Coordinates of C-alpha atoms and ligand atoms in Angstrom, one line a residue:
X1 CA 143.5 101.8 98.1
X2 CA 140.4 103.6 99.6
X3 CA 137.1 102.1 100.0
X4 CA 135.7 104.4 97.3
X5 CA 138.3 103.5 94.7
X6 CA 138.1 99.9 95.5
X7 CA 134.3 99.9 94.8
X8 CA 134.7 102.2 91.8
X9 CA 136.8 99.2 90.4
X10 CA 134.2 96.9 91.6
X11 CA 131.6 98.7 89.4
X12 CA 133.0 96.3 86.8
X13 CA 134.5 96.8 83.5
X14 CA 131.3 98.0 81.9
X15 CA 130.0 99.9 85.0
X16 CA 126.7 100.4 86.7
X17 CA 124.1 102.5 84.7
X18 CA 121.0 104.0 86.2
X19 CA 118.2 105.1 84.0
X20 CA 115.6 107.7 85.2
X21 CA 116.1 110.9 87.0
X22 CA 113.0 110.7 89.3
X23 CA 112.9 110.2 93.0
X24 CA 114.0 106.4 92.5
X25 CA 116.7 106.9 90.1
X26 CA 118.4 109.7 92.1
X27 CA 118.2 107.8 95.4
X28 CA 119.6 104.7 93.7
X29 CA 122.6 106.5 92.2
X30 CA 123.2 108.2 95.7
X31 CA 123.0 104.9 97.4
X32 CA 125.5 103.4 95.0
X33 CA 127.9 106.4 95.3
X34 CA 127.6 106.2 99.1
X35 CA 129.0 102.7 99.0
X36 CA 131.9 103.9 96.7
X37 CA 130.5 102.7 93.4
X38 CA 130.9 104.8 90.3
X39 CA 127.5 105.3 88.5
X40 CA 126.4 106.5 85.1
X41 CA 122.9 108.2 85.5
X42 CA 120.7 109.1 82.5
X43 CA 117.8 111.5 82.8
X44 CA 115.9 113.2 80.1
X45 CA 114.3 116.6 80.7
X46 CA 110.6 116.4 81.0
X47 CA 108.1 119.0 82.4
X48 CA 107.7 118.1 86.0
X49 CA 104.1 117.0 87.1
X50 CA 105.2 116.9 90.8
X51 CA 104.7 120.6 91.8
X52 CA 101.6 119.8 93.7
X53 CA 102.3 116.2 95.0
X54 CA 103.5 115.1 98.4
X55 CA 105.0 111.8 99.5
X56 CA 104.6 110.1 102.8
X57 CA 107.8 108.6 104.1
X58 CA 107.8 105.8 106.7
X59 CA 110.3 105.5 109.4
X60 CA 112.6 103.0 107.5
X61 CA 112.6 105.1 104.5
X62 CA 113.2 108.3 106.6
X63 CA 116.4 106.6 108.1
X64 CA 117.6 105.4 104.7
X65 CA 117.4 109.0 103.2
X66 CA 118.8 110.5 106.3
X67 CA 121.8 108.1 106.1
X68 CA 122.3 109.4 102.5
X69 CA 122.5 113.0 103.7
X70 CA 119.2 113.9 102.0
X71 CA 117.6 115.2 105.2
X72 CA 120.5 117.6 106.0
X73 CA 120.6 119.0 102.3
X74 CA 119.6 122.7 102.1
X75 CA 116.6 123.1 99.8
X76 CA 116.0 126.9 99.3
X77 CA 116.5 128.2 102.7
X78 CA 116.5 125.4 105.1
X79 CA 117.6 121.7 105.4
X80 CA 115.0 119.3 104.0
X81 CA 114.3 117.8 107.5
X82 CA 112.9 121.2 108.5
X83 CA 110.4 121.1 105.6
X84 CA 108.7 118.0 106.5
X85 CA 105.4 117.6 108.3
X86 CA 105.4 114.8 110.9
X87 CA 102.3 112.5 111.2
X88 CA 101.5 112.0 115.0
X89 CA 98.0 110.4 114.5
X90 CA 96.2 108.4 111.7
X91 CA 92.4 108.4 111.7
X92 CA 90.5 106.2 109.3
X93 CA 86.9 106.2 108.8
X94 CA 84.0 105.3 106.5
X95 CA 80.9 107.1 105.2
X96 CA 78.6 106.0 108.1
X97 CA 77.3 109.1 109.8
X98 CA 79.3 110.1 112.9
X99 CA 78.7 112.6 115.7
X100 CA 81.9 114.6 115.0
X101 CA 84.0 114.8 111.7
X102 CA 87.2 113.4 113.4
X103 CA 85.3 110.5 115.0
X104 CA 87.2 107.5 113.4
X105 CA 86.9 103.7 113.2
X106 CA 90.6 103.1 113.3
X107 CA 93.2 105.1 114.9
X108 CA 96.9 105.0 115.3
X109 CA 98.8 107.2 117.8
X110 CA 102.6 107.8 117.4
X111 CA 104.7 105.5 119.4
X112 CA 107.4 106.7 121.8
X113 CA 110.1 106.2 119.3
X114 CA 108.8 109.1 117.1
X115 CA 106.4 110.1 114.4
X116 CA 104.4 107.5 112.5
X117 CA 105.6 109.0 109.2
X118 CA 106.6 112.2 107.6
X119 CA 105.1 114.2 104.6
X120 CA 107.4 116.0 102.1
X121 CA 106.7 118.0 99.0
X122 CA 108.0 116.0 96.0
X123 CA 109.5 119.2 94.7
X124 CA 111.6 119.7 97.8
X125 CA 112.6 116.0 98.0
X126 CA 113.8 116.1 94.2
X127 CA 115.7 119.3 94.8
X128 CA 117.6 117.7 97.7
X129 CA 118.3 114.5 95.9
X130 CA 119.4 116.4 92.8
X131 CA 121.8 118.6 94.8
X132 CA 123.5 115.6 96.2
X133 CA 123.6 113.8 92.8
X134 CA 125.3 116.9 91.2
X135 CA 127.9 117.2 94.2
X136 CA 128.9 113.5 94.0
X137 CA 132.3 112.8 92.3
X138 CA 131.2 109.2 91.6
X139 CA 128.0 110.1 89.7
X140 CA 128.1 111.1 86.2
X141 CA 124.9 112.6 85.1
X142 CA 124.0 112.6 81.4
X143 CA 121.0 114.1 79.8
X144 CA 119.8 111.5 77.3
X145 CA 116.7 109.5 76.6
X146 CA 117.3 105.6 76.5
X147 CA 115.5 104.3 73.6
X148 CA 116.4 100.7 73.6
X149 CA 118.2 97.8 75.3
X150 CA 119.7 94.5 74.1
X151 CA 120.8 91.8 76.4
X152 CA 124.3 91.6 74.5
X153 CA 126.7 94.2 73.3
X154 CA 127.7 93.9 69.6
X155 CA 131.5 94.2 70.6
X156 CA 131.6 93.0 74.1
X157 CA 129.2 90.0 73.7
X158 CA 127.8 88.4 77.0
X159 CA 130.0 90.7 79.3
X160 CA 127.7 93.7 78.6
X161 CA 124.2 94.6 77.7
X162 CA 123.8 97.3 75.2
X163 CA 122.0 100.6 76.1
X164 CA 121.0 102.8 73.0
X165 CA 120.4 106.5 73.5
X166 CA 118.2 108.9 71.5
X167 CA 121.6 110.1 69.8
X168 CA 122.0 106.7 68.5
X169 CA 124.9 106.0 70.9
X170 CA 125.6 102.4 71.9
X171 CA 126.8 101.9 75.5
X172 CA 128.1 98.7 77.0
X173 CA 126.6 98.2 80.5
X174 CA 127.6 95.6 83.2
X175 CA 124.4 96.4 85.2
X176 CA 121.3 98.6 84.4
X177 CA 119.1 99.8 87.1
X178 CA 115.9 100.9 85.3
X179 CA 114.1 103.5 87.3
X180 CA 112.3 105.0 84.2
X181 CA 108.8 105.0 85.7
X182 CA 105.5 103.2 85.1
X183 CA 105.9 103.2 81.3
X184 CA 109.5 102.0 81.5
X185 CA 111.0 101.7 77.9
X186 CA 113.7 99.4 79.3
X187 CA 111.0 97.0 80.8
X188 CA 109.3 96.9 77.4
X189 CA 112.6 96.4 75.4
X190 CA 113.4 93.6 77.9
X191 CA 109.9 92.0 77.2
X192 CA 109.1 91.8 80.8
X193 CA 105.3 91.3 81.2
X194 CA 103.2 93.5 83.6
X195 CA 99.9 92.7 85.2
X196 CA 97.6 95.7 85.1
X197 CA 94.4 96.3 87.1
X198 CA 92.1 99.2 85.8
X199 CA 89.1 99.8 87.9
X200 CA 88.6 103.0 86.0
X201 CA 89.4 105.2 89.1
X202 CA 91.2 108.6 89.1
X203 CA 92.9 110.4 92.0
X204 CA 92.3 114.3 92.2
X205 CA 95.4 115.8 93.9
X206 CA 95.6 119.3 95.4
X207 CA 96.7 121.3 98.3
X208 CA 93.9 122.5 100.5
X209 CA 93.5 125.1 103.1
X210 CA 91.8 124.0 106.3
X211 CA 89.7 126.2 108.5
X212 CA 91.0 124.4 111.6
X213 CA 94.7 123.2 112.1
X214 CA 95.4 119.6 111.1
X215 CA 97.2 118.8 114.5
X216 CA 99.6 116.5 112.6
X217 CA 96.7 114.1 111.8
X218 CA 96.7 112.1 108.6
X219 CA 92.9 111.4 107.9
X220 CA 91.4 109.0 105.4
X221 CA 87.7 108.4 104.7
X222 CA 86.5 105.4 102.5
X223 CA 83.7 106.6 100.2
X224 CA 81.7 104.7 97.7
X225 CA 83.9 105.6 94.8
X226 CA 87.2 105.4 96.6
X227 CA 89.2 106.8 99.5
X228 CA 89.8 110.5 100.3
X229 CA 93.1 111.2 102.1
X230 CA 94.3 114.3 103.8
X231 CA 97.9 114.5 104.8
X232 CA 99.3 117.2 107.0
X233 CA 101.7 119.7 105.5
X234 CA 104.5 121.7 107.4
X235 CA 102.0 124.7 107.6
X236 CA 99.3 123.9 110.2
X237 CA 96.4 125.1 108.0
X238 CA 97.5 123.2 104.8
X239 CA 96.8 119.6 103.8
X240 CA 97.6 117.6 100.8
X241 CA 94.5 115.9 99.1
X242 CA 94.5 112.6 97.4
X243 CA 90.9 111.8 96.5
X244 CA 90.2 108.7 94.5
X245 CA 87.0 108.1 92.7
X246 CA 85.3 106.8 89.6
X247 CA 86.9 108.3 86.5
X248 CA 83.7 109.8 85.2
X249 CA 83.1 111.5 88.6
X250 CA 86.6 113.0 88.6
X251 CA 86.1 114.3 85.1
X252 CA 83.2 116.2 86.3
X253 CA 84.9 117.5 89.5
X254 CA 87.9 118.6 87.5
X255 CA 85.5 120.8 85.5
X256 CA 84.0 122.4 88.7
X257 CA 84.9 125.9 89.8
X258 CA 86.6 126.5 93.1
X259 CA 83.4 127.1 95.1
X260 CA 81.7 124.0 93.7
X261 CA 84.8 121.9 94.4
X262 CA 84.8 123.3 98.0
X263 CA 81.2 122.2 98.4
X264 CA 82.0 118.7 97.1
X265 CA 85.0 118.4 99.6
X266 CA 82.8 119.6 102.5
X267 CA 80.1 117.2 101.6
X268 CA 82.4 114.3 101.2
X269 CA 84.5 114.9 104.2
X270 CA 81.7 116.1 106.6
X271 CA 83.5 119.4 107.0
X272 CA 86.5 117.8 108.5
X273 CA 89.0 120.4 110.0
X274 CA 86.2 122.9 110.0
X275 CA 86.0 122.9 106.1
X276 CA 88.3 122.6 103.2
X277 CA 89.2 125.1 100.4
X278 CA 91.5 124.7 97.3
X279 CA 95.0 126.4 97.9
X280 CA 96.4 125.2 94.5
X281 CA 95.3 124.1 91.1
X282 CA 94.0 120.5 91.0
X283 CA 95.5 117.6 89.1
X284 CA 94.0 114.3 88.0
X285 CA 96.1 111.0 88.0
X286 CA 94.5 107.9 86.5
X287 CA 94.9 104.9 89.0
X288 CA 96.1 101.9 87.1
X289 CA 98.2 99.7 89.5
X290 CA 100.5 97.4 87.8
X291 CA 103.4 95.2 88.7
X292 CA 106.1 93.3 86.7
X293 CA 105.7 89.6 86.8
X294 CA 109.6 89.2 87.3
X295 CA 111.7 92.4 87.9
X296 CA 115.0 91.3 86.3
X297 CA 116.4 90.4 82.9
X298 CA 119.8 89.9 81.5
X299 CA 122.0 92.5 83.3
X300 CA 118.9 94.6 84.1
X301 CA 116.9 95.2 87.3
X302 CA 113.7 97.2 87.6
X303 CA 113.3 99.7 90.5
X304 CA 110.3 101.8 91.7
X305 CA 107.4 102.5 89.5
X306 CA 109.1 100.8 86.6
X307 CA 108.7 97.5 88.7
X308 CA 105.5 98.2 90.6
X309 CA 103.1 101.2 90.6
X310 CA 100.6 100.5 93.5
X311 CA 97.4 102.2 94.4
X312 CA 98.2 105.4 96.2
X313 CA 95.7 104.9 99.0
X314 CA 98.3 103.9 101.6
X315 CA 101.0 106.3 100.4
X316 CA 103.6 103.5 100.1
X317 CA 104.8 103.6 96.4
X318 CA 108.0 105.4 97.1
X319 CA 108.7 103.5 100.3
X320 CA 108.5 100.4 98.2
X321 CA 111.0 101.9 95.8
X322 CA 113.4 102.6 98.6
X323 CA 112.9 99.1 99.8
X324 CA 114.1 98.0 96.3
X325 CA 117.2 100.0 96.5
X326 CA 118.2 98.9 100.1
X327 CA 117.8 95.3 99.0
X328 CA 119.8 95.9 95.8
X329 CA 122.5 97.5 97.7
X330 CA 122.8 94.4 100.0
X331 CA 122.8 92.1 97.0
X332 CA 125.4 94.1 95.1
X333 CA 127.6 94.5 98.1
X334 CA 127.6 90.7 98.8
X335 CA 128.6 90.1 95.1
X336 CA 131.2 92.9 95.2
X337 CA 132.9 91.3 98.3
X338 CA 133.3 88.0 96.7
X339 CA 134.5 89.4 93.4
X340 CA 131.3 88.1 91.7
X341 CA 129.8 89.7 88.4
X342 CA 127.3 92.1 90.0
X343 CA 125.2 92.1 86.8
X344 CA 125.2 88.3 86.8
X345 CA 122.0 86.2 86.7
X346 CA 122.5 84.8 90.2
X347 CA 122.8 88.3 91.7
X348 CA 119.8 89.5 89.8
X349 CA 117.7 86.4 90.8
X350 CA 118.5 87.0 94.5
X351 CA 117.3 90.5 94.2
X352 CA 114.1 89.5 92.6
X353 CA 113.4 86.8 95.1
X354 CA 114.0 89.0 98.0
X355 CA 111.7 91.8 96.8
X356 CA 109.0 89.4 95.9
X357 CA 107.3 89.0 99.4
X358 CA 107.1 92.7 100.2
X359 CA 106.0 93.9 96.8
X360 CA 103.3 91.2 96.6
X361 CA 102.0 92.0 100.0
X362 CA 101.9 95.6 99.5
X363 CA 100.2 95.2 96.0
X364 CA 97.6 92.8 97.6
X365 CA 96.9 94.9 100.6
X366 CA 96.4 98.1 98.6
X367 CA 94.3 96.4 95.9
X368 CA 92.3 94.5 98.4
X369 CA 91.5 97.5 100.6
X370 CA 90.5 99.5 97.5
X371 CA 88.1 96.8 96.2
X372 CA 86.7 96.0 99.5
X373 CA 85.9 99.5 100.5
X374 CA 85.1 101.2 97.3
X375 CA 82.5 99.2 95.4
X376 CA 79.2 97.6 96.2
X377 CA 77.0 97.7 99.3
X378 CA 77.6 94.1 100.4
X379 CA 81.3 94.5 100.2
X380 CA 81.2 97.7 102.1
X381 CA 79.2 95.9 105.0
X382 CA 81.8 93.4 105.1
X383 CA 84.4 96.3 105.0
X384 CA 82.8 97.8 108.1
X385 CA 83.2 94.6 110.0
X386 CA 86.8 94.4 108.7
X387 CA 87.5 97.9 110.1
X388 CA 86.4 96.8 113.5
X389 CA 88.7 93.8 113.2
X390 CA 91.5 96.1 112.0
X391 CA 91.2 98.2 115.1
X392 CA 92.0 95.2 117.3
X393 CA 95.5 95.6 118.8
X394 CA 97.4 92.7 117.2
X395 CA 95.9 93.3 113.8
X396 CA 96.9 96.9 114.1
X397 CA 100.4 96.0 115.2
X398 CA 100.9 93.9 112.1
X399 CA 99.5 96.6 109.8
X400 CA 101.8 99.2 111.5
X401 CA 104.8 96.9 111.0
X402 CA 104.0 96.6 107.2
X403 CA 103.4 100.3 106.7
X404 CA 106.5 101.3 108.7
X405 CA 108.8 99.2 106.3
X406 CA 109.9 97.1 109.3
X407 CA 108.3 93.9 108.4
X408 CA 110.8 92.9 105.8
X409 CA 114.6 93.1 105.9
X410 CA 115.4 96.8 106.2
X411 CA 115.3 97.6 109.9
Ligands
LIG501 C1 98.5 110.6 93.3 C2 99.7 109.8 93.9 C3 100.0 110.0 95.2 C4 101.2 109.3 95.7 N1 101.5 109.4 97.1 C5 102.4 108.8 97.6 C6 102.9 108.9 98.9 O1 102.2 109.6 99.7 N2 104.0 108.0 99.4 C7 104.7 107.2 98.5 O2 105.6 106.6 99.0 N3 104.3 107.1 97.3 C8 103.3 107.9 96.8 N4 103.1 107.8 95.4 C9 103.9 107.0 94.4 C10 105.1 107.7 94.2 O3 104.9 109.0 93.7 C11 106.0 106.9 93.1 O4 106.2 105.6 93.4 C12 107.3 107.5 92.8 O5 107.2 108.9 92.5 C13 107.9 106.8 91.6 O6 109.2 107.4 91.3 P1 110.0 106.8 90.1 O7 111.3 107.6 90.0 O8 110.1 105.3 90.2 O9 109.2 107.1 88.8 P2 108.9 108.4 88.0 O10 108.6 109.5 89.0 O11 108.0 108.1 86.8 O12 110.3 108.9 87.3 C14 110.8 108.3 86.2 C15 112.0 109.1 85.7 O13 112.6 108.4 84.5 C16 112.7 109.3 83.4 N5 112.7 108.6 82.3 C17 111.5 107.9 81.7 N6 111.9 107.2 80.6 C18 113.2 107.5 80.3 C19 114.1 107.0 79.5 N7 113.7 106.3 78.4 N8 115.4 107.5 79.4 C20 115.8 108.3 80.4 N9 115.0 108.7 81.5 C21 113.7 108.3 81.4 C22 111.7 110.3 83.6 O14 111.9 111.6 83.0 C23 111.5 110.5 85.2 O15 112.4 111.5 85.6 C24 102.0 108.4 94.9 C25 101.7 108.4 93.5 C26 100.4 109.0 93.0 C27 100.1 108.8 91.5

């Protein structure tokens, strides 16, 4: 019996079901198939909002995606790896006047081992993941909206949970991986509570053209309403903007014409990279961080944004989702090797407990940074002192380890 067929059987009588065809659901299905498990993947078509967005991938996430073949997959005319920008320097500053626009309070340079991180267009990453999902003989991809979940199946009892589709179909499931996004229907159906923090901030996202090349620098400035980040794109004169601010200010700027928006960009950034212009339409994303108090229920585990949608200021949301998948694979493989029920309560409890430290730390770090830097003069003075401390070698080393994904158990 081959490893693949052995694990196909180990998917259990009622199988592993992944709900959600976003970046997390696709990567989860691929990771399972890579270990030889048969997977049912459910995805419903929805207009994509990701045409403009980019994702920053840390070294651990990069290695994981590469191991699944994602980096070598051709998207359009070249492998995905050739469509990434690498980050060689990170510069962080505040709104204190400085001599030159690139003068920073904190800077990180790339280590000898390679780039600090990579930037990929969501559209390209999605295309590569989708191509691999379609090509995998172990993944059955169904277009259906899941409308409900019950912890027990009416025919199979405790041995399966019950997934219900918008066609009224009732599907027995041994293990459900819910990667259905921040408004997860499965999380709500399982009555898993979320903690939400709404500071009435919105991020404006766009692709910008730069007068001077970005030199593979990721640049971030903490402004009174929230941080402005510019991430390098593969083209030397293009950067991806994520600019967080108070929601009422974002509403006004979204109405501004291109010239007025360019003036606001130059004012806020201090004409970094020689000046900034819109190279795409702009999109607004409300920032409402939230996390599930416990990411599992009977035969159900939450992954990615369904479990935790963090503040985008550190570009870590998808890296955290890939951390969920890596941990889940460890836990499922351990169960598979001992013949244990992989949707059983003990297996899911282990997953929840192992994810708790990283998710909690990243949630606290991103919320804390945002609150400290974005609101109030006294807090901002404190933040200025904090930045000086953050630039000290040992503190930087710790922050780097957390951001690279190496702090916790994946590398
Ligand atoms: C402005 C912004 C910038 C960001 N920048 C970064 C970054 O630089 N780096 C980083 O790591 N992260 C970043 N993130 C976070 C990252 O984008 C998300 O963490 C990631 O995209 C989440 O993917 P997901 O698949 O979990 O959820 P989603 O993208 O929401 O996908 C959910 C999928 O489930 C499907 N679905 C939903 N409900 C159902 C249902 N009932 N039945 C079937 N299918 C269903 C949907 O159609 C969708 O395909 C950013 C986020 C924002 C808002």
